[in-house]
Coordinates of C-alpha atoms in Angstrom, one line a residue:
Chain A
M1 CA -24.5 -1.4 -2.2
A2 CA -27.4 -3.1 -4.3
E3 CA -29.0 -6.3 -3.0
E4 CA -27.7 -9.1 -5.3
A5 CA -27.3 -12.8 -4.8
A6 CA -24.0 -13.6 -3.1
G7 CA -21.1 -14.2 -5.8
C8 CA -17.9 -15.6 -5.6
A9 CA -14.9 -13.8 -4.3
R10 CA -12.9 -13.0 -7.7
P11 CA -10.2 -10.7 -9.1
I12 CA -12.0 -8.5 -11.7
G13 CA -8.8 -9.0 -13.7
G14 CA -7.5 -5.3 -13.8
P15 CA -6.8 -2.3 -11.8
V16 CA -9.6 -0.3 -10.3
G17 CA -11.6 2.2 -12.4
E18 CA -10.2 0.7 -15.6
E19 CA -12.4 -0.9 -18.3
T20 CA -11.8 -4.9 -18.6
G21 CA -13.9 -5.2 -21.7
S22 CA -17.5 -6.1 -22.1
S23 CA -19.1 -8.3 -19.4
V24 CA -19.8 -11.2 -22.0
D25 CA -15.8 -11.2 -22.6
S26 CA -14.9 -11.1 -18.9
K27 CA -17.2 -14.1 -18.4
L28 CA -15.9 -16.2 -21.1
K29 CA -12.2 -15.1 -20.2
K30 CA -10.3 -16.0 -17.2
P31 CA -8.5 -13.1 -15.5
P32 CA -5.0 -13.0 -16.9
E33 CA -2.4 -14.5 -14.7
V34 CA -1.0 -11.8 -12.5
H35 CA 2.0 -11.9 -10.2
A36 CA 3.3 -9.5 -8.1
M37 CA 0.7 -6.7 -9.1
I38 CA 0.9 -4.8 -6.0
K39 CA 3.2 -1.8 -6.5
V40 CA 3.1 1.5 -4.3
G41 CA 2.4 4.4 -6.7
R42 CA 0.2 2.0 -8.9
K43 CA -3.5 1.1 -9.0
A44 CA -4.8 -1.6 -6.8
P45 CA -6.1 -4.7 -8.5
D46 CA -10.1 -4.5 -8.6
F47 CA -11.9 -7.3 -7.2
A48 CA -15.5 -8.4 -6.0
A49 CA -16.3 -10.3 -3.0
P50 CA -19.2 -11.4 -0.8
G51 CA -19.2 -10.4 2.6
Y52 CA -21.0 -9.6 6.0
H53 CA -22.0 -6.1 7.3
K54 CA -24.3 -5.1 10.1
G55 CA -26.5 -8.0 9.9
E56 CA -26.8 -8.2 6.1
F57 CA -25.0 -10.2 3.6
I58 CA -23.6 -8.0 0.8
N59 CA -21.4 -7.8 -2.3
V60 CA -18.5 -5.4 -2.6
K61 CA -16.4 -4.3 -5.7
L62 CA -13.1 -2.5 -4.8
S63 CA -13.8 0.1 -7.5
D64 CA -17.2 1.0 -6.0
Y65 CA -15.2 2.8 -3.3
L66 CA -13.3 4.9 -5.8
G67 CA -13.2 8.6 -4.5
K68 CA -12.6 7.3 -0.8
W69 CA -9.6 6.3 1.2
I70 CA -9.7 2.7 1.8
V71 CA -7.7 0.5 4.4
L72 CA -7.7 -3.1 3.1
C73 CA -6.8 -5.7 5.9
F74 CA -6.2 -9.3 5.4
Y75 CA -5.9 -11.7 8.4
P76 CA -5.6 -15.3 8.7
G77 CA -9.1 -16.2 10.0
D78 CA -12.0 -15.6 12.1
F79 CA -11.8 -16.8 15.6
T80 CA -8.0 -16.8 15.7
F81 CA -6.5 -14.8 18.5
V82 CA -4.3 -12.0 17.5
Chain B
M1 CA -10.6 10.9 8.4
G2 CA -13.2 9.7 5.8
V3 CA -11.4 6.6 5.5
E4 CA -13.5 3.1 4.7
V5 CA -12.3 -0.2 6.2
L6 CA -12.6 -3.6 4.6
S7 CA -11.3 -6.7 6.4
I8 CA -11.0 -9.8 4.4
S9 CA -10.0 -13.5 5.1
I10 CA -10.7 -17.0 3.5
D11 CA -13.6 -17.4 5.9
S12 CA -17.2 -17.4 4.6
M13 CA -19.8 -14.5 5.3
F14 CA -21.7 -17.1 7.3
T15 CA -18.5 -17.5 9.5
H16 CA -17.9 -13.9 9.6
K17 CA -21.6 -13.4 10.8
M18 CA -21.1 -15.9 13.7
W19 CA -17.8 -14.3 14.8
N20 CA -19.3 -10.8 14.5
D21 CA -22.3 -11.8 16.4
H22 CA -20.9 -14.2 19.2
E23 CA -17.6 -12.8 19.9
L24 CA -16.5 -9.3 18.2
A25 CA -19.9 -7.8 19.1
K26 CA -18.7 -8.3 22.8
M27 CA -15.6 -6.3 22.1
V28 CA -17.3 -3.5 20.1
K29 CA -20.7 -2.2 20.7
G30 CA -22.8 -2.8 17.9
G31 CA -20.4 -5.2 16.1
V32 CA -17.9 -4.6 13.6
P33 CA -18.8 -1.3 11.7
F34 CA -17.1 -2.2 8.2
P35 CA -17.8 -4.9 5.8
M36 CA -15.9 -8.2 6.5
L37 CA -15.4 -10.0 3.1
S38 CA -14.9 -13.4 2.2
D39 CA -12.2 -14.5 -0.1
A40 CA -12.8 -18.2 -0.1
G41 CA -10.1 -20.0 -2.3
G42 CA -7.6 -16.9 -1.8
K43 CA -8.0 -15.6 -5.2
I44 CA -7.8 -12.1 -4.1
G45 CA -5.1 -12.6 -1.4
T46 CA -2.9 -14.2 -4.3
I47 CA -3.1 -10.9 -6.3
Y48 CA -2.3 -9.0 -3.4
G49 CA 0.6 -11.5 -2.5
V50 CA -0.8 -12.5 0.9
Y51 CA -2.3 -15.8 0.3
D52 CA 0.0 -18.8 1.7
E53 CA -1.0 -21.8 -0.5
E54 CA 0.4 -24.2 1.8
A55 CA -1.2 -23.1 5.0
G56 CA -4.6 -21.9 3.1
V57 CA -4.8 -18.5 4.8
E58 CA -3.9 -15.1 4.3
A59 CA -1.2 -13.3 6.0
R60 CA -1.9 -10.0 8.0
G61 CA -1.6 -7.7 5.1
R62 CA -2.9 -3.9 5.3
F63 CA -3.1 -2.0 2.0
L64 CA -3.6 1.8 2.1
I65 CA -5.6 3.0 -1.0
D66 CA -6.2 6.3 -2.3
P67 CA -9.2 8.0 -3.6
D68 CA -7.7 7.3 -7.2
G69 CA -7.4 3.7 -6.4
I70 CA -3.5 4.0 -6.1
V71 CA -2.0 1.8 -3.5
Q72 CA 0.0 4.1 -1.3
G73 CA 1.5 1.9 1.2
Y74 CA 1.0 -1.7 2.6
E75 CA 2.5 -3.9 5.5
V76 CA 2.4 -7.7 5.6
L77 CA 3.0 -9.4 8.9
T78 CA 2.8 -13.2 9.7
P79 CA -0.2 -14.0 11.7
P80 CA 1.2 -14.0 15.3
I81 CA 2.0 -10.2 15.1
G82 CA -0.7 -7.6 15.7
R83 CA -0.9 -4.6 13.9
N84 CA -0.1 -1.2 15.1
V85 CA -3.4 0.9 14.5
N86 CA -1.9 4.0 15.5
E87 CA 0.7 3.7 12.9
T88 CA -1.8 3.2 10.1
I89 CA -3.5 6.2 11.3
R90 CA -0.4 8.0 11.1
Q91 CA 0.3 7.1 7.5
I92 CA -3.2 8.0 6.5
Q93 CA -2.5 11.4 8.0
A94 CA 0.8 11.9 6.3
L95 CA -0.7 10.8 2.9
Q96 CA -3.9 13.1 3.3
L97 CA -1.5 16.0 4.1
I98 CA 0.6 15.1 1.1
R99 CA -2.4 14.9 -1.3
E100 CA -4.2 18.1 -0.1
K101 CA -0.7 20.0 -0.5
E102 CA -0.5 18.4 -4.1
G103 CA 3.0 17.2 -3.4
T104 CA 4.4 20.6 -2.3
E105 CA 5.2 19.2 1.2
A106 CA 6.6 15.9 2.4
T107 CA 6.4 14.2 5.7
P108 CA 10.2 13.3 7.0
S109 CA 10.8 10.2 9.3
G110 CA 9.1 10.4 12.6
W111 CA 6.5 13.0 11.2
K112 CA 3.1 12.9 12.8
P113 CA 0.5 16.0 13.0
G114 CA 2.1 19.0 14.6
K115 CA 5.6 18.0 13.3
A116 CA 7.5 20.0 10.8
T117 CA 7.0 19.2 7.1
L118 CA 9.8 19.3 4.3
K119 CA 9.3 21.5 1.3
P120 CA 11.2 19.7 -1.6
G121 CA 12.6 22.2 -4.0
I122 CA 16.1 23.4 -5.3
D123 CA 16.6 25.2 -2.0
L124 CA 16.3 22.1 -0.1
V125 CA 18.9 20.4 -1.9
G126 CA 21.8 19.7 0.5
N127 CA 20.1 21.5 3.2
V128 CA 18.0 18.9 4.8
W129 CA 20.5 18.9 8.0
K130 CA 19.3 22.2 8.7
E131 CA 15.6 21.6 8.7
W132 CA 15.4 18.3 10.1
K133 CA 17.3 16.9 12.9
T134 CA 17.7 13.1 13.6
D135 CA 16.0 13.4 17.0
Q136 CA 12.7 14.3 15.0
A137 CA 12.7 10.6 13.7
F138 CA 11.6 9.7 17.2
D139 CA 8.5 10.3 19.6
E140 CA 9.5 13.1 22.2
K141 CA 10.3 11.5 25.3

């Protein structure tokens, strides 16, 4: 993962591995409103998010992981109990 | 198994660092081995259907995504319920086998590595009862 300034967590606005238009366009346009995008057998919605990994702050894009199996785990919050 | 784990919550990456360094590193030697992502505002959680706007946090959602970027399965739990990691591993083992066999084999209820698979095809229609018994749905006692 290249060293970049920390970005904001954001949906890319499309499924992983598909063109979502030029970067100029995607900056001008908001990602389309999406509801219930998750369906088994369909592509996962792509996103970019800042994070922490082994002593460094990083930026991760889901589509960077194409070609690998991924377990994506959401959870309520750091320092909670379960 | 060749699986990459990504965790994500509404906490900032700074909070992730503190949680990792001051608590999780005491549970796991060397700290958390996977990226801990920050979804401040819950935008990503919203498109994955796990962000609770009222509570301002994300439910315990777990998504299995294959090398083509396809969602192969998910589970979403309310906050007080912990996950069953063994079941996640079993599902990945099943998915990897199915992918390797290019759909010529399927894993019936209760399957885990070592148990019989089914080979879907015209000969199996109406004959699953010969190949698969209901006690196979459960772990051996």
